[in-house]
XYZ file of N, CA, C and O in Angstrom:
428
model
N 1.271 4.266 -34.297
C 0.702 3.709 -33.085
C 1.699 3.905 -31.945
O 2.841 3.472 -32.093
N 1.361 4.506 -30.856
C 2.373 4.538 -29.772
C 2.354 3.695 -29.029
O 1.331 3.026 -28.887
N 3.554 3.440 -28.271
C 4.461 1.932 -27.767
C 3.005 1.771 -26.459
O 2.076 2.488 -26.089
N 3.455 0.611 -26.178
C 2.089 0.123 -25.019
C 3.385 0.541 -24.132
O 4.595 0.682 -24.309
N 2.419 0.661 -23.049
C 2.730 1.521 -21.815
C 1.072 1.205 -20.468
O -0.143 1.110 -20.642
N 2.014 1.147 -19.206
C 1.194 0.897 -18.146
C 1.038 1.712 -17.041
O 1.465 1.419 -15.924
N 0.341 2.890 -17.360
C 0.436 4.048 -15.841
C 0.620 3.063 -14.556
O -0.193 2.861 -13.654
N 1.789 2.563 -14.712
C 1.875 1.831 -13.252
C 2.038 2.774 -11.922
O 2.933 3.548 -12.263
N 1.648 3.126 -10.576
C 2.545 4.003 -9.619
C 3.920 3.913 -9.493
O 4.392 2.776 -9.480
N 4.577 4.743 -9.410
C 6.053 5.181 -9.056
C 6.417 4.157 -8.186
O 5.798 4.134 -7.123
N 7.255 3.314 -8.368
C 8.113 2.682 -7.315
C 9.445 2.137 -7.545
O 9.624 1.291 -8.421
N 10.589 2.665 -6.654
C 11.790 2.493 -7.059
C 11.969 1.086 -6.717
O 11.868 0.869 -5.509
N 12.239 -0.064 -7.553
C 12.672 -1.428 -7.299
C 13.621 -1.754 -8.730
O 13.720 -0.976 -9.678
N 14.193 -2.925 -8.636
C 15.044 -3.899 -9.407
C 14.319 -4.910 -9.812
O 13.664 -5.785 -9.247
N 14.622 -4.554 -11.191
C 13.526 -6.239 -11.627
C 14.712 -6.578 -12.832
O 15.632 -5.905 -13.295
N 14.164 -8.099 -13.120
C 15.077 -8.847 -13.959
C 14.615 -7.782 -15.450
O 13.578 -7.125 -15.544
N 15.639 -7.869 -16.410
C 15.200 -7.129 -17.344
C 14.135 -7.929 -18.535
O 14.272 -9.071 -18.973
N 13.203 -7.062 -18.833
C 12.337 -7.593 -19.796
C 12.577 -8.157 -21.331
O 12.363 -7.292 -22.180
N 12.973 -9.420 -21.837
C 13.079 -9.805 -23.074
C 14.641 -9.488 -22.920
O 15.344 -9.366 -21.917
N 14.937 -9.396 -24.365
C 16.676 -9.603 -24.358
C 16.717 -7.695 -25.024
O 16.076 -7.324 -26.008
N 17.630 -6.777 -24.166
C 17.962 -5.573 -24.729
C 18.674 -5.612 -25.693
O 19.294 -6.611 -26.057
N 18.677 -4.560 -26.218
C 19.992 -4.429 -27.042
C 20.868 -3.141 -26.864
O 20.478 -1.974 -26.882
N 22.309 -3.681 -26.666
C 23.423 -2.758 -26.598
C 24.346 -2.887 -27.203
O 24.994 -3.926 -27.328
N 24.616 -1.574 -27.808
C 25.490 -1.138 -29.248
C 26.444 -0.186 -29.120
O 25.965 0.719 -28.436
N 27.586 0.065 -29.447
C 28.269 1.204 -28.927
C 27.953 2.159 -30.159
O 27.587 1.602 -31.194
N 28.098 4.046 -30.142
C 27.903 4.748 -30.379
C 28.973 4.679 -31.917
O 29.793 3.766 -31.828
N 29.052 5.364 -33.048
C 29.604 5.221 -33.879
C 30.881 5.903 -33.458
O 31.873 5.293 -33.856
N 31.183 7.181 -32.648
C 32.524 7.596 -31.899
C 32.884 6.759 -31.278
O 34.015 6.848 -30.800
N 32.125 5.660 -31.035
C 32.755 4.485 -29.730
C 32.978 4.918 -28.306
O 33.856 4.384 -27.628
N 32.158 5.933 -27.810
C 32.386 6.603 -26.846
C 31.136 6.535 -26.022
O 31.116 7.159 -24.961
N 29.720 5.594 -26.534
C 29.072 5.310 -25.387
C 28.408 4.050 -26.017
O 28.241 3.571 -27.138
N 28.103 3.746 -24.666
C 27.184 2.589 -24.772
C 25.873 2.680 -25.364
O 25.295 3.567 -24.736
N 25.197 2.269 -26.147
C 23.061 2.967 -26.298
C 22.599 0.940 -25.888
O 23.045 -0.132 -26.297
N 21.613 1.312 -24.996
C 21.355 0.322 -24.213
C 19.604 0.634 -25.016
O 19.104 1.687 -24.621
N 18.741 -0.163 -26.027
C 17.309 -0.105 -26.323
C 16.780 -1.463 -25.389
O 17.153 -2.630 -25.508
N 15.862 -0.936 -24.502
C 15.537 -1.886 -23.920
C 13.949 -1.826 -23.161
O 13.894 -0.762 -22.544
N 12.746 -2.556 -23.018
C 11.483 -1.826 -22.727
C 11.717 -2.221 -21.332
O 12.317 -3.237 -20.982
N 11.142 -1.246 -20.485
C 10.964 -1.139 -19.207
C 10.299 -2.921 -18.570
O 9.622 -3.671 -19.273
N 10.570 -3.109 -17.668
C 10.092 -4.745 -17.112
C 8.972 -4.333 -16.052
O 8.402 -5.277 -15.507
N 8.642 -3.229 -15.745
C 7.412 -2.612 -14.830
C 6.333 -1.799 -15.853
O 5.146 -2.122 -15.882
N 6.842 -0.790 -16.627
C 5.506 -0.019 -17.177
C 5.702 -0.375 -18.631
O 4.994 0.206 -19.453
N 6.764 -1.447 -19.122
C 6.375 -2.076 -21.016
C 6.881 -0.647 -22.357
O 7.112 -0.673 -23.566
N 6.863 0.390 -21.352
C 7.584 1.802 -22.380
C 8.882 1.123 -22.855
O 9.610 0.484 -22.096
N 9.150 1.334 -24.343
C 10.371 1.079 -24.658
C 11.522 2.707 -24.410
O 11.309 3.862 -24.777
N 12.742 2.095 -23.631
C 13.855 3.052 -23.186
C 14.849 2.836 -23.979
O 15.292 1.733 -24.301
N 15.383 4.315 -24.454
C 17.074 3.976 -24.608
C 17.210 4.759 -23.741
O 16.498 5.659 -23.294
N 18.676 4.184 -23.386
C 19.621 4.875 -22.184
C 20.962 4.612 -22.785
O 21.342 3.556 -23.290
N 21.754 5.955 -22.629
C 23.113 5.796 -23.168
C 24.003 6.141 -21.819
O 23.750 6.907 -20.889
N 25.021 5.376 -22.041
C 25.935 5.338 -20.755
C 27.649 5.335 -21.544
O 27.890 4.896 -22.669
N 28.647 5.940 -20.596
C 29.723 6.057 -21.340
C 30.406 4.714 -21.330
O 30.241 3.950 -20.379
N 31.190 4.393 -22.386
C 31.988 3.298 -22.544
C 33.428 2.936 -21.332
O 34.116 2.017 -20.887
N 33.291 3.874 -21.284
C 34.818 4.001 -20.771
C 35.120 5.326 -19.300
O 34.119 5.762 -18.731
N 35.655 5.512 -19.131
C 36.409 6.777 -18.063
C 37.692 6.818 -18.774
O 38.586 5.983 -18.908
N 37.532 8.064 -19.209
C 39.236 8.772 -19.604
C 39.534 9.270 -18.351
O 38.838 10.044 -17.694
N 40.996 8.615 -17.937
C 41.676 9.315 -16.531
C 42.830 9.379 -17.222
O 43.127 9.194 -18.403
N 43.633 9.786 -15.899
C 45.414 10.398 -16.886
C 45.886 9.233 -16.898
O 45.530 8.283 -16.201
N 46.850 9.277 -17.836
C 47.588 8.805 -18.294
C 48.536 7.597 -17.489
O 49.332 8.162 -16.738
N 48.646 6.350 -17.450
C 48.945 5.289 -16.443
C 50.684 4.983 -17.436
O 51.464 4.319 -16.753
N 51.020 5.226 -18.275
C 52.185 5.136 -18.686
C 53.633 5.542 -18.618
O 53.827 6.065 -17.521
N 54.822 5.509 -19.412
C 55.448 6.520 -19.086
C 55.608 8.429 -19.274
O 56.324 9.303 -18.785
N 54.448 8.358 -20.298
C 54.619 9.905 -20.728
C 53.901 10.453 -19.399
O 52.975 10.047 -18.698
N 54.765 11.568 -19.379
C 54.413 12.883 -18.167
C 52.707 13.602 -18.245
O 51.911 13.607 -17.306
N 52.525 14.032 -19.298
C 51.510 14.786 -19.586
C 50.560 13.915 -20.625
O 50.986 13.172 -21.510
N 49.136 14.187 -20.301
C 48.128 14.041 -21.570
C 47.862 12.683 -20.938
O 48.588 12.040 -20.180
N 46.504 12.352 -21.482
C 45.130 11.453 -21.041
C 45.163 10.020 -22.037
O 45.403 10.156 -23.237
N 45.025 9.284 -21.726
C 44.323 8.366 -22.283
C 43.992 8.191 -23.790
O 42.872 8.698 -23.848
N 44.280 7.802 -24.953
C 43.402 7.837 -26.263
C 42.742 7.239 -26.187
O 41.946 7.399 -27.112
N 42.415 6.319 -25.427
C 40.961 5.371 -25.382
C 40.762 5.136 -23.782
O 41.554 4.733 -22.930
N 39.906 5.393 -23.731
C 39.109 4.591 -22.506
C 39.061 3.195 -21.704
O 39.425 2.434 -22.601
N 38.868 2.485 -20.717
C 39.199 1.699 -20.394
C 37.458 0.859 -20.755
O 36.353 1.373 -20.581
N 37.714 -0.271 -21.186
C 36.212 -0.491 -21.286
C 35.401 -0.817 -19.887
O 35.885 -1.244 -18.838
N 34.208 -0.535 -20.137
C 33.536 -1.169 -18.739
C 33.268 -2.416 -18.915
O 33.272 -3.016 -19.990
N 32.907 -3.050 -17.330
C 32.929 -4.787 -17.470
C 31.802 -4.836 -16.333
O 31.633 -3.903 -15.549
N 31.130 -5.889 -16.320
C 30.442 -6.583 -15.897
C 28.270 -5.983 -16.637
O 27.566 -6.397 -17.558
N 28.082 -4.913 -15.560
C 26.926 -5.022 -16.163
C 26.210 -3.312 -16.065
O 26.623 -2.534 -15.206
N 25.245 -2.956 -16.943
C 25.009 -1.069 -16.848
C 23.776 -1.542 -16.254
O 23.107 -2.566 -16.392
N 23.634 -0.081 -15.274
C 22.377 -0.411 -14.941
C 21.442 0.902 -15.701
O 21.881 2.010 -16.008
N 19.823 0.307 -15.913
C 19.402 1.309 -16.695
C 18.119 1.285 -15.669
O 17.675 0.579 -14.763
N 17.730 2.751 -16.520
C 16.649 3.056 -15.882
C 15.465 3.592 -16.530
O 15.681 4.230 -17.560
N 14.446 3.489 -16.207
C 13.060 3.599 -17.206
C 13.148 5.165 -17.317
O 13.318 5.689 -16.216
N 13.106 5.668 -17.924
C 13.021 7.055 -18.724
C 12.259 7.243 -19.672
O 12.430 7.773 -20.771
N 11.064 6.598 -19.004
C 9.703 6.710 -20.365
C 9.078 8.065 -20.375
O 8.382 8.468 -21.307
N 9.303 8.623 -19.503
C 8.574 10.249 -19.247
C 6.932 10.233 -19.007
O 6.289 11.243 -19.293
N 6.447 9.368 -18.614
C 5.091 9.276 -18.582
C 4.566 9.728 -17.269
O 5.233 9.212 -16.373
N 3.744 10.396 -16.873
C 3.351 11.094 -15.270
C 3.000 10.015 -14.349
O 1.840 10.108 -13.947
N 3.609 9.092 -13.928
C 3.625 8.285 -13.239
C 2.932 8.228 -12.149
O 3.807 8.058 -11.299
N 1.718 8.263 -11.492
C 1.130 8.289 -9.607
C 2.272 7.859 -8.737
O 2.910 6.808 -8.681
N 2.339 9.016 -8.060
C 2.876 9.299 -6.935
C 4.136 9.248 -6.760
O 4.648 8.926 -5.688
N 5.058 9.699 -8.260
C 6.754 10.247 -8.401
C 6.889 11.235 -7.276
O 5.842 11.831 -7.023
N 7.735 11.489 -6.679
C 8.286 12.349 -6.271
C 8.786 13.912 -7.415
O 9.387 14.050 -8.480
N 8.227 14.672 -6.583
C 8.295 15.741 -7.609
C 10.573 15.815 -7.951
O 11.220 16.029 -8.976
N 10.930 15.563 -6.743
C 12.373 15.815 -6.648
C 13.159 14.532 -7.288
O 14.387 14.562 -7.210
N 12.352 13.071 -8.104
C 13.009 12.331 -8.402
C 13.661 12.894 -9.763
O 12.988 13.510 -10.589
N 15.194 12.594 -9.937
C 16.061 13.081 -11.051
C 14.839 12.121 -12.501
O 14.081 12.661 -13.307
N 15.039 11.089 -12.364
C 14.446 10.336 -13.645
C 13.031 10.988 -13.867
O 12.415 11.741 -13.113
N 12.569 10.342 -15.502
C 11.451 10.900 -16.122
C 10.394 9.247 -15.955
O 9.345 9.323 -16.594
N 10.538 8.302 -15.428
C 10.145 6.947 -15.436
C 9.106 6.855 -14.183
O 8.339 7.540 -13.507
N 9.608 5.550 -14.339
C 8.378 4.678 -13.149
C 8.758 4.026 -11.756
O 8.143 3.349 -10.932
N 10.244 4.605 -11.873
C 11.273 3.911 -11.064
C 11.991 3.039 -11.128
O 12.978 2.938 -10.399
N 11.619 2.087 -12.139
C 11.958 0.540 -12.356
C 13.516 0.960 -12.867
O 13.890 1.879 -13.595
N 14.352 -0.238 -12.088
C 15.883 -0.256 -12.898
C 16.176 -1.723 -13.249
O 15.686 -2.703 -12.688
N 16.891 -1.719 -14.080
C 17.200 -3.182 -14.138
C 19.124 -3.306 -14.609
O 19.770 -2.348 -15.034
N 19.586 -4.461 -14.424
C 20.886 -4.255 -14.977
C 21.046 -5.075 -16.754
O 20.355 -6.086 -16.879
N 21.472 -4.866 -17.384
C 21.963 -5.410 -18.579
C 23.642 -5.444 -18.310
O 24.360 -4.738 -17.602
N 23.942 -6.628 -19.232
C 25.472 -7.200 -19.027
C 25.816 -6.127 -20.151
O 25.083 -5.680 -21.033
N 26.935 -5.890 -19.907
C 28.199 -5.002 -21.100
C 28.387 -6.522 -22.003
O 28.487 -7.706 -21.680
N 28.369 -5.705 -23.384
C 28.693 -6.708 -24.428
C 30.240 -7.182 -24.566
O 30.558 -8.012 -25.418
């Protein structure tokens, strides 16, 4: 049975997020996977986002990056990526959604 879903029209807004998501980090520990259903068209989304930014090196060694990442803090924002032909997307919008974003807190 495929997920319920609402040909809603395209509109880019912020809404509170729908039900409680769930976010898990990747088994490399190198991204975030955010499962969460859209709060405008009800499609369930994952969206993966990176954990961290590797930048150089803040210590005393001269050369070479980071072995871990710095974690992120406060909150990811996601975005509906249900892929459904939405009324009246913009042919030039980057996303496959409905517009809807919402934020989820970092665990």
């Amino acid at each position: 049975m495929p997920p319920a879903h609402d040909l809603t029209p395209f509109r880019e807004q912020q809404l509170p997020p729908a039900g409680t998501p769930a976010v898990a980090r990747s088994a490399d520990g190198r991204w975030y996977v955010v499962t969460s259903d859209c709060p405008n068209c009800h499609a369930s989304s994952v969206f993966r986002v990176s954990y961290g930014v590797l930048g150089p090196y803040k210590g005393r060694r001269l050369l070479g990056r980071r072995k871990t990442p710095e974690k992120l803090t406060g909150s990811i924002p996601v975005y509906c990526q249900c892929g459904f032909p939405h009324p009246d997307r913009p042919s030039e919008y980057p996303e496959s959604g409905c517009g809807a974003f919402w934020d989820v807190p970092v665990p």
